[in-house]
JSON list of C-alpha atoms in Angstrom, two decimals:
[
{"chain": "A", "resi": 1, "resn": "UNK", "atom": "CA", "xyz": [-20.33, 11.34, -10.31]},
{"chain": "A", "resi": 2, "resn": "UNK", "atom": "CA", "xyz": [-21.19, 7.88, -11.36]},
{"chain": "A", "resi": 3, "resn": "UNK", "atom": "CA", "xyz": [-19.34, 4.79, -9.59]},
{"chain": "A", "resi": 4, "resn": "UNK", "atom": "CA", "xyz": [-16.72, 4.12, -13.11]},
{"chain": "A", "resi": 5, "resn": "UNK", "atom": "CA", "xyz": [-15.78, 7.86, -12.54]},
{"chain": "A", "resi": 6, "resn": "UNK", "atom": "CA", "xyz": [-15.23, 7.78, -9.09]},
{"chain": "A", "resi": 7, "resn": "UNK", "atom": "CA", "xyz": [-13.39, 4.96, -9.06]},
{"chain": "A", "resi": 8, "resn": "UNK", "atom": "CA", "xyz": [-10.80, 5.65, -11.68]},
{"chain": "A", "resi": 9, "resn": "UNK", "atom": "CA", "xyz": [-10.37, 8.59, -10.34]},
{"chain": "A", "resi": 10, "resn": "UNK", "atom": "CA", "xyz": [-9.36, 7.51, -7.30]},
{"chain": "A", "resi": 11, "resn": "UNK", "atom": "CA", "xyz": [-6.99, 4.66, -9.02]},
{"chain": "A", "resi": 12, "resn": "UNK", "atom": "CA", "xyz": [-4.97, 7.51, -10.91]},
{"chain": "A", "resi": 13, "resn": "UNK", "atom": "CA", "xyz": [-5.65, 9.89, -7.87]},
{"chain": "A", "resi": 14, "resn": "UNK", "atom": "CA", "xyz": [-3.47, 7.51, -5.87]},
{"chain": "A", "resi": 15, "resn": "UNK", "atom": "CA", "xyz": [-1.23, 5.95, -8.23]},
{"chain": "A", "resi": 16, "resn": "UNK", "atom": "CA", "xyz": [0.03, 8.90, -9.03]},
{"chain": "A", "resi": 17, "resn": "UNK", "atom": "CA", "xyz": [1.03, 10.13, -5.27]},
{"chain": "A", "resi": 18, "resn": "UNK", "atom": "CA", "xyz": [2.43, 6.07, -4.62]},
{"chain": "A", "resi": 19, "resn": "UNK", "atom": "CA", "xyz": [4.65, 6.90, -7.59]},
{"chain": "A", "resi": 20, "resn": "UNK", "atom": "CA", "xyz": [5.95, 10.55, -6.77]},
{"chain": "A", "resi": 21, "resn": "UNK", "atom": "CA", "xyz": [6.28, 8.83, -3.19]},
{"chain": "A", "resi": 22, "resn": "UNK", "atom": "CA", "xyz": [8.13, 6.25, -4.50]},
{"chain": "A", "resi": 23, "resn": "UNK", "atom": "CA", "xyz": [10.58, 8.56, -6.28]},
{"chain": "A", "resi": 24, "resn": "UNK", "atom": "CA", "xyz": [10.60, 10.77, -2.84]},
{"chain": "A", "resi": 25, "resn": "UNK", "atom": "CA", "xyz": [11.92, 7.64, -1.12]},
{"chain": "A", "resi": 26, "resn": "UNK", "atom": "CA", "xyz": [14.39, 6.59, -3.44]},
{"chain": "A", "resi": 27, "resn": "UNK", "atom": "CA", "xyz": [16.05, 10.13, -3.82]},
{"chain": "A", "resi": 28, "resn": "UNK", "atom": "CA", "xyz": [15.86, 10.12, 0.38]},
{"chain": "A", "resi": 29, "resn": "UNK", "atom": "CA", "xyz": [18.03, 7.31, 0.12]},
{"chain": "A", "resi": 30, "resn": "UNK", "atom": "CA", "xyz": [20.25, 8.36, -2.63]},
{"chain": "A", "resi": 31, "resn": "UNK", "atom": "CA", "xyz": [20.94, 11.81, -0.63]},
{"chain": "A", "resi": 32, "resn": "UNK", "atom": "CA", "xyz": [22.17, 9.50, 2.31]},
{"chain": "A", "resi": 33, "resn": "UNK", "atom": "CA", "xyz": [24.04, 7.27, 0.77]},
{"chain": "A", "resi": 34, "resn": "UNK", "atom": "CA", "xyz": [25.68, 9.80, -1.15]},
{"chain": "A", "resi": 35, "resn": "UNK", "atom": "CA", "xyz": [26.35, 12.10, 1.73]},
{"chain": "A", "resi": 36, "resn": "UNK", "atom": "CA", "xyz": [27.97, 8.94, 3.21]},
{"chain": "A", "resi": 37, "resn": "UNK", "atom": "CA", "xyz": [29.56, 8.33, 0.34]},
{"chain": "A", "resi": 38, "resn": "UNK", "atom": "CA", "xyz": [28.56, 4.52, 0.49]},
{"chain": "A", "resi": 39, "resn": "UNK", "atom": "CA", "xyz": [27.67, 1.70, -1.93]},
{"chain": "A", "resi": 40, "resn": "UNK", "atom": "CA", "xyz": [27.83, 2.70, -5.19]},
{"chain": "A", "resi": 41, "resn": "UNK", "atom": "CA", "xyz": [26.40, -0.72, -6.52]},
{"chain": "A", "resi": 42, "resn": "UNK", "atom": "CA", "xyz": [23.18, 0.25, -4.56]},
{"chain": "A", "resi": 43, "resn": "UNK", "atom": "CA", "xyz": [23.12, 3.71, -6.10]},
{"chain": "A", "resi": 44, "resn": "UNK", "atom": "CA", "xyz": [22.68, 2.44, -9.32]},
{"chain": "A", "resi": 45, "resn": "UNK", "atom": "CA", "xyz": [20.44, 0.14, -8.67]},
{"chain": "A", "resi": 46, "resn": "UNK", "atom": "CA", "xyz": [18.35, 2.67, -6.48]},
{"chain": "A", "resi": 47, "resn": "UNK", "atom": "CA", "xyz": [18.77, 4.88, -9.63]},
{"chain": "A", "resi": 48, "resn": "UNK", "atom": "CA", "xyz": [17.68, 2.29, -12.24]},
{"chain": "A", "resi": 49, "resn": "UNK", "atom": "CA", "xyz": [14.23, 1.64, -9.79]},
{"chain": "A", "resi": 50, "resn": "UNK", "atom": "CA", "xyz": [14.13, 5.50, -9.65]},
{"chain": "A", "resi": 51, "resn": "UNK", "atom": "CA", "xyz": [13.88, 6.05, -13.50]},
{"chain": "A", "resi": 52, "resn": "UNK", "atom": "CA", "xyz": [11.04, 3.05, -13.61]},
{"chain": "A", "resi": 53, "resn": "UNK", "atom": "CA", "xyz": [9.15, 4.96, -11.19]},
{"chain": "A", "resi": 54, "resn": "UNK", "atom": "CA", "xyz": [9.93, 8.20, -13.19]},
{"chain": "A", "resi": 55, "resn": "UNK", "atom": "CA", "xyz": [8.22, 6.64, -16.66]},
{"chain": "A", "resi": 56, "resn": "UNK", "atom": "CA", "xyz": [4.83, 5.52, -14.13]},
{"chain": "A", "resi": 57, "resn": "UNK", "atom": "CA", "xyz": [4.77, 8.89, -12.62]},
{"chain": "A", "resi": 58, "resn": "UNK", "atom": "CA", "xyz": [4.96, 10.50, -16.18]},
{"chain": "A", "resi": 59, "resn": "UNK", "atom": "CA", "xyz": [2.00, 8.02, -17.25]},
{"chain": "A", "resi": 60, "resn": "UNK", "atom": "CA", "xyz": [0.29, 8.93, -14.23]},
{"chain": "A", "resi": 61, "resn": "UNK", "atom": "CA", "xyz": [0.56, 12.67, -14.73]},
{"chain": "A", "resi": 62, "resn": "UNK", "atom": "CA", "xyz": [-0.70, 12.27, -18.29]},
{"chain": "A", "resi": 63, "resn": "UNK", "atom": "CA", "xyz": [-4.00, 10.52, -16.61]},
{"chain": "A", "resi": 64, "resn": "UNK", "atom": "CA", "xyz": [-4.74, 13.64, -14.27]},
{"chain": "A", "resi": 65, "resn": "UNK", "atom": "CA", "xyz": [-4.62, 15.89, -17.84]},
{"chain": "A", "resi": 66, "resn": "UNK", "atom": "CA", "xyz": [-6.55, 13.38, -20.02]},
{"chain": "A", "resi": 67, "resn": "UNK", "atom": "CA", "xyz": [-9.11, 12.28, -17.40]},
{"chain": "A", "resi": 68, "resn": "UNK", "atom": "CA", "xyz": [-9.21, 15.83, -15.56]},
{"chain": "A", "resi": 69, "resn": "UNK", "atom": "CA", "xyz": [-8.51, 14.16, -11.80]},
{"chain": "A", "resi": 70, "resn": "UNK", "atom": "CA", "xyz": [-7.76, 16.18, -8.83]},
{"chain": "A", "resi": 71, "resn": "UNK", "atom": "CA", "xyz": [-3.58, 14.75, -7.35]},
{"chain": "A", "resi": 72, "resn": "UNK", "atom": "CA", "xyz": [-3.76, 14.13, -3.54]},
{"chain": "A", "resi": 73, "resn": "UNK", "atom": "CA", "xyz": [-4.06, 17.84, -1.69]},
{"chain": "A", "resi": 74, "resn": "UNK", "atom": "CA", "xyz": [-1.42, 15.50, 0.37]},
{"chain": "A", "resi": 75, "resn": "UNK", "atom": "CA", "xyz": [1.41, 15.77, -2.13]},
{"chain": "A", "resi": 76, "resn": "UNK", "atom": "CA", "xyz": [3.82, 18.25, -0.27]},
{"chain": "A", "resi": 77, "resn": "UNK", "atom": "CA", "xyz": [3.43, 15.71, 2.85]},
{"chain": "A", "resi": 78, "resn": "UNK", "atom": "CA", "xyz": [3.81, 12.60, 1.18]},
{"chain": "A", "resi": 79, "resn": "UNK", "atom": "CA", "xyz": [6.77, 14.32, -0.36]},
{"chain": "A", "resi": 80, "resn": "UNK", "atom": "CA", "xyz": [8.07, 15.13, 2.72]},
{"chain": "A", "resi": 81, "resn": "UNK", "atom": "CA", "xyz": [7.71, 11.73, 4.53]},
{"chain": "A", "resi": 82, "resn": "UNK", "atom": "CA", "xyz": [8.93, 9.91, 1.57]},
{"chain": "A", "resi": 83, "resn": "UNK", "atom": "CA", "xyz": [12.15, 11.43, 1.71]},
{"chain": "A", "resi": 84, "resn": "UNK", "atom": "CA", "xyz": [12.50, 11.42, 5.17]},
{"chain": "A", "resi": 85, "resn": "UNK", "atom": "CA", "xyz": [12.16, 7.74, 4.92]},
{"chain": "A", "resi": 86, "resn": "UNK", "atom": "CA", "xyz": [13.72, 6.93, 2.51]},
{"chain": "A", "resi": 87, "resn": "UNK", "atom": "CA", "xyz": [16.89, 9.38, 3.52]},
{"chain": "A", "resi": 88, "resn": "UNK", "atom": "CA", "xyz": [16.42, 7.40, 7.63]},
{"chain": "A", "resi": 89, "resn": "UNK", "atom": "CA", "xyz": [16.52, 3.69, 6.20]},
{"chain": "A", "resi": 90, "resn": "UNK", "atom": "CA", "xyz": [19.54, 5.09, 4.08]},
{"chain": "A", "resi": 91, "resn": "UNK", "atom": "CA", "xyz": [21.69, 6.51, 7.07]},
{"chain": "A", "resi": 92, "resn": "UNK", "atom": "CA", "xyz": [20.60, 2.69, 9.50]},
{"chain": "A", "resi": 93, "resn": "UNK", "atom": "CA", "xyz": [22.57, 0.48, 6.56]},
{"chain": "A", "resi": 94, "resn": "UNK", "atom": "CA", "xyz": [22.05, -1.49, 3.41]},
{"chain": "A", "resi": 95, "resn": "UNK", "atom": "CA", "xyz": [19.34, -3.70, 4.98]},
{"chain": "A", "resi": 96, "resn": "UNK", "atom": "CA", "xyz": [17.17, -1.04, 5.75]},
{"chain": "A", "resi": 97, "resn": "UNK", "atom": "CA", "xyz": [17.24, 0.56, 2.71]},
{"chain": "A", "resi": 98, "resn": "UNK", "atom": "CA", "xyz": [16.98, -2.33, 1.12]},
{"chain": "A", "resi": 99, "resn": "UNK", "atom": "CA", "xyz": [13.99, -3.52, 3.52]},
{"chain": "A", "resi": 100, "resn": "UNK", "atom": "CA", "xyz": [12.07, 0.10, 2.94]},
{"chain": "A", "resi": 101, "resn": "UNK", "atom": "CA", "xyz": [11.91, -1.17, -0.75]},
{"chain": "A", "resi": 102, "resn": "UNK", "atom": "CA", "xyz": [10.67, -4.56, -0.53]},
{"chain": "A", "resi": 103, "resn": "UNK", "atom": "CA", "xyz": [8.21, -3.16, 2.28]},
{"chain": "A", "resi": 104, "resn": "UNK", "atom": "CA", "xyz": [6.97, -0.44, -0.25]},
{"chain": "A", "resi": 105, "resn": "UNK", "atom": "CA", "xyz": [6.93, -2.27, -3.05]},
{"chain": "A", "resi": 106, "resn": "UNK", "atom": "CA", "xyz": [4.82, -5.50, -1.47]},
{"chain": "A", "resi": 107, "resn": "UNK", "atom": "CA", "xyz": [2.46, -3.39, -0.80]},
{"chain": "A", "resi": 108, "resn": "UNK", "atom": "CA", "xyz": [2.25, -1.35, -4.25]},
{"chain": "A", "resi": 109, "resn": "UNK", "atom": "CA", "xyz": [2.17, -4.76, -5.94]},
{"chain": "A", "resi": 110, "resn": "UNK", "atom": "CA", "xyz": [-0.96, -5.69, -4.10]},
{"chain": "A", "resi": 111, "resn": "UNK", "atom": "CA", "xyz": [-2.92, -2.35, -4.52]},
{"chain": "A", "resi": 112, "resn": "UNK", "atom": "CA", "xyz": [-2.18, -2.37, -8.11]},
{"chain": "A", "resi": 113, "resn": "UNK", "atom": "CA", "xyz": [-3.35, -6.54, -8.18]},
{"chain": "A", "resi": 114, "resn": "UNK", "atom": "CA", "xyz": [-6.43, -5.03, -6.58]},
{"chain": "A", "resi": 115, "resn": "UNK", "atom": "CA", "xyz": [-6.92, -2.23, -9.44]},
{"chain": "A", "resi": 116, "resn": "UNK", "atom": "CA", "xyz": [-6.23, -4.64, -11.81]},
{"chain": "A", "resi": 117, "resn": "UNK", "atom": "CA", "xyz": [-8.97, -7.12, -10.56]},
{"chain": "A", "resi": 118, "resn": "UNK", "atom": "CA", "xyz": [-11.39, -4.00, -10.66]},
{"chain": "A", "resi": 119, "resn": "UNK", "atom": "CA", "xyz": [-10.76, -2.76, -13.96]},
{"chain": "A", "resi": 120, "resn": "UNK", "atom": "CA", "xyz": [-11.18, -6.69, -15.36]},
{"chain": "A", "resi": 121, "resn": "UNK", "atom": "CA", "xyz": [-14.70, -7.15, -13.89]},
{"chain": "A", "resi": 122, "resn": "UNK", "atom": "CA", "xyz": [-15.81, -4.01, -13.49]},
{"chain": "A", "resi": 123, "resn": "UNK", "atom": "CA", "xyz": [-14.14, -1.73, -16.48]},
{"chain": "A", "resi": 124, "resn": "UNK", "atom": "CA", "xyz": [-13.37, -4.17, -19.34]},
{"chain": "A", "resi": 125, "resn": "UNK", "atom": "CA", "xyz": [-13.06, -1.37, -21.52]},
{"chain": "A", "resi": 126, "resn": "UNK", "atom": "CA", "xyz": [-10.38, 0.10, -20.22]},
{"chain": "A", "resi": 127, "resn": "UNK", "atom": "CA", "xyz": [-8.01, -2.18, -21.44]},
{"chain": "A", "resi": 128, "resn": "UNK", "atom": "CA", "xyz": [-4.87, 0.13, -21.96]},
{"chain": "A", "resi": 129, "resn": "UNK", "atom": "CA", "xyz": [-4.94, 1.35, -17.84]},
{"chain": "A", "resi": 130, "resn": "UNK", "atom": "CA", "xyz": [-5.57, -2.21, -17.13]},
{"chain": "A", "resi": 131, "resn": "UNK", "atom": "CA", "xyz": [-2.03, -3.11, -18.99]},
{"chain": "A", "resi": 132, "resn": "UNK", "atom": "CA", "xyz": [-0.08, -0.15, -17.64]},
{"chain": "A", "resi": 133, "resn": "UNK", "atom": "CA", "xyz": [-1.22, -1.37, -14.17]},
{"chain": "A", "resi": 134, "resn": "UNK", "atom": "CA", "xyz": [-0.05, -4.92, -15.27]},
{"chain": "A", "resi": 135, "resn": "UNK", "atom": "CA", "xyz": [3.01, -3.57, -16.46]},
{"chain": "A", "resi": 136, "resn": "UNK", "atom": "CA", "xyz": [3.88, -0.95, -13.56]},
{"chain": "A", "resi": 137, "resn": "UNK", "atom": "CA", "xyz": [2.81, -3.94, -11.16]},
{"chain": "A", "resi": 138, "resn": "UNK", "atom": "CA", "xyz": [5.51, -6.73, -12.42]},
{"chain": "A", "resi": 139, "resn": "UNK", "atom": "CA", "xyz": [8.31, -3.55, -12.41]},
{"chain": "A", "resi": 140, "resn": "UNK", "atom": "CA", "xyz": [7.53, -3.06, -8.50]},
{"chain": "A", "resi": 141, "resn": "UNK", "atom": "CA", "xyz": [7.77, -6.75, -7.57]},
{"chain": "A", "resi": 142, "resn": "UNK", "atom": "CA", "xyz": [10.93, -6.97, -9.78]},
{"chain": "A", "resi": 143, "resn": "UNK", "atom": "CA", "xyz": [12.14, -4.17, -7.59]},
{"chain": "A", "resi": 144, "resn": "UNK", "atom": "CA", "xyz": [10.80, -6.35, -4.07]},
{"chain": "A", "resi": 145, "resn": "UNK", "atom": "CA", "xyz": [12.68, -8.86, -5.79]},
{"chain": "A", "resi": 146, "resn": "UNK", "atom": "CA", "xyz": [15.68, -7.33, -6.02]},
{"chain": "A", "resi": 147, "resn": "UNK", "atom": "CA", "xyz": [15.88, -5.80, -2.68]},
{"chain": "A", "resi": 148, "resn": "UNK", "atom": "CA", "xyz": [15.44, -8.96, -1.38]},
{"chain": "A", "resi": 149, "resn": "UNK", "atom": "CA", "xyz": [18.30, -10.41, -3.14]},
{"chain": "A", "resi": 150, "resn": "UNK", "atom": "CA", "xyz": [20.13, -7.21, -2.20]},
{"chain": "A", "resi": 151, "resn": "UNK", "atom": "CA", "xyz": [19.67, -8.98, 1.44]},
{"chain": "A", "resi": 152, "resn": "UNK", "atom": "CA", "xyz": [16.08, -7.04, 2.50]},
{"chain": "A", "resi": 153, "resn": "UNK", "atom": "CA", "xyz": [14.40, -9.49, 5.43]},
{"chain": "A", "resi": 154, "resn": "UNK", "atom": "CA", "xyz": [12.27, -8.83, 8.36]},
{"chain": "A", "resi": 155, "resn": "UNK", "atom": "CA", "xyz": [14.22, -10.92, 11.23]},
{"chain": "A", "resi": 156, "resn": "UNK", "atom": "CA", "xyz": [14.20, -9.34, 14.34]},
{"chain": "A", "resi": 157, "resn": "UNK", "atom": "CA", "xyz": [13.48, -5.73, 14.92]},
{"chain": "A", "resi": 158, "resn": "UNK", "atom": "CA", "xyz": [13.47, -5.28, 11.03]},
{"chain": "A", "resi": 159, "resn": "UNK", "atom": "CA", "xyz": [10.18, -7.24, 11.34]},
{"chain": "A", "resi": 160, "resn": "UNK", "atom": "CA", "xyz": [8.88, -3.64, 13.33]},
{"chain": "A", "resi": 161, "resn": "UNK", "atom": "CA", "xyz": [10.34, -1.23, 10.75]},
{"chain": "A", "resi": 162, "resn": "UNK", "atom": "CA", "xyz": [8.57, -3.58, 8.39]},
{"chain": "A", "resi": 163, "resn": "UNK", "atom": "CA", "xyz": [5.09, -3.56, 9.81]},
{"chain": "A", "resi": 164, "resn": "UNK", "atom": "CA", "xyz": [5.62, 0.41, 10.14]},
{"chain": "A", "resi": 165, "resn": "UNK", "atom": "CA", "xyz": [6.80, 1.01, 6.66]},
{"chain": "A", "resi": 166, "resn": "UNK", "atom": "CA", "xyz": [3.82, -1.27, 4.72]},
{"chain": "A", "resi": 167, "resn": "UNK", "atom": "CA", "xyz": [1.28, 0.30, 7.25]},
{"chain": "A", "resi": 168, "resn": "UNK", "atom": "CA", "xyz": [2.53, 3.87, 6.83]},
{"chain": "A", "resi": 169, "resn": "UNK", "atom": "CA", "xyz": [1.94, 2.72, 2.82]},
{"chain": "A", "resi": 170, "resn": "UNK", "atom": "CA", "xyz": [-1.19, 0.95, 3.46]},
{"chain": "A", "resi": 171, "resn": "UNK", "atom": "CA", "xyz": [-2.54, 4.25, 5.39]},
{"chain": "A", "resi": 172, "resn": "UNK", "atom": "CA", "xyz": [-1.23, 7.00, 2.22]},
{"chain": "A", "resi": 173, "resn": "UNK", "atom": "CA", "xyz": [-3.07, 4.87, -0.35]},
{"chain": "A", "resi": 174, "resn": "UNK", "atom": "CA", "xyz": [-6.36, 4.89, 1.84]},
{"chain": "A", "resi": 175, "resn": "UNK", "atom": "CA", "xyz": [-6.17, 8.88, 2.14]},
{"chain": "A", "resi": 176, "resn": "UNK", "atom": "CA", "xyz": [-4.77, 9.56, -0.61]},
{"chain": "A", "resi": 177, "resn": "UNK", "atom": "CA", "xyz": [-8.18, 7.66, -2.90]},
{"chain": "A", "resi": 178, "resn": "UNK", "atom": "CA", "xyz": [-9.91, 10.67, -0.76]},
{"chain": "A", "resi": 179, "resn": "UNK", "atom": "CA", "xyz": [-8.57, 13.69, -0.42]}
]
C-alpha cells in the first residue's frame, strides 16, 4: 500500500471512531442527566454538539464506502468507554461534564490541525477532505468553547480528570490509526 493510501486511511480510519466516540460520550451524558432529571439548558446544548458530531460521523461513514477503509476492530470498546464516560462526568456535576468536553474536544481540534497540515503538504489534491477537516475542526473548538463558557476548567483535582480524559483520547486515536 503506498504511503498516500496508508495514510488516509488511517485519517478516516480514526476520524470516524473519534466521531462515533464523540456521540458515545455525549449520549453517556445525556442518559445521566436525564435519569437525574437535571439541566435542561445543558441537554440541549449537549444535543445540538451531538447532531454536529452526527453530520461528521455520516461524512466519515461515507469515506469508509467511497475509499473502501477498514473502521477500528475497536468500535464496540470505544463505544463502551465513551458512554461510560461520558454517562460518569454526567452523574459528578455540570463541571465535569462540561470539562469531559473541552478535554475531548482540545484534543480532536489538534489531531484534526495535524491532518490538516498533512493533507496541505503532502496531499494537495485532496482538497474537499482537507475542508471537511477544516470545517469539522472549527465545530469541535466551538464546542471547547462553549464548555468552557458553560464553566469547564481544570483547577484542582479537575486538572487529574483532565490529564486522564485528553490522554485516554490521545491513546484511542494512536490505536485506533492501527488496528
Amino acid at each position: 500500500m503506498d504511503e498516500k493510501k496508508r495514510l488516509i486511511d488511517e485519517m478516516i480510519r480514526v476520524n470516524h471512531a473519534g466521531e462515533r466516540g464523540a456521540i458515545k460520550i455525549y449520549e453517556g451524558q445525556l442518559k445521566a442527566l436525564q435519569l437525574l432529571n437535571k439541566d435542561p439548558e445543558l441537554q440541549d446544548i449537549i444535543k445540538e454538539m451531538r447532531d454536529h458530531e452526527l453530520e461528521h460521523l455520516k461524512f466519515f461513514e461515507e469515506q469508509i464506502i467511497e475509499r473502501q477503509v477498514r473502521p477500528t476492530v475497536l468500535l464496540p470498546i470505544w463505544d463502551l468507554l465513551g458512554t461510560a464516560l461520558g454517562f460518569g462526568t454526567a452523574l459528578l456535576g455540570k463541571k465535569a461534564t462540561t470539562l469531559c468536553t473541552s478535554s475531548v474536544e482540545e484534543v480532536i481540534g489538534g489531531h484534526y490541525g495535524e491532518q490538516i497540515d498533512i493533507l496541505s503538504k503532502k496531499f494537495k489534491e485532496e482538497k474537499e477532505l482537507k475542508k471537511k477537516f477544516e470545517k469539522f475542526r472549527e465545530e469541535e473548538l466551538e464546542h471547547k468553547d462553549k464548555a468552557e463558557q458553560l464553566g469547564a476548567n481544570n483547577d484542582g483535582l479537575y486538572s487529574l480528570l483532565d490529564t486522564v480524559i485528553k490522554n485516554s483520547s490521545k491513546f484511542a486515536i494512536a490505536i485506533s490509526k492501527r488496528y
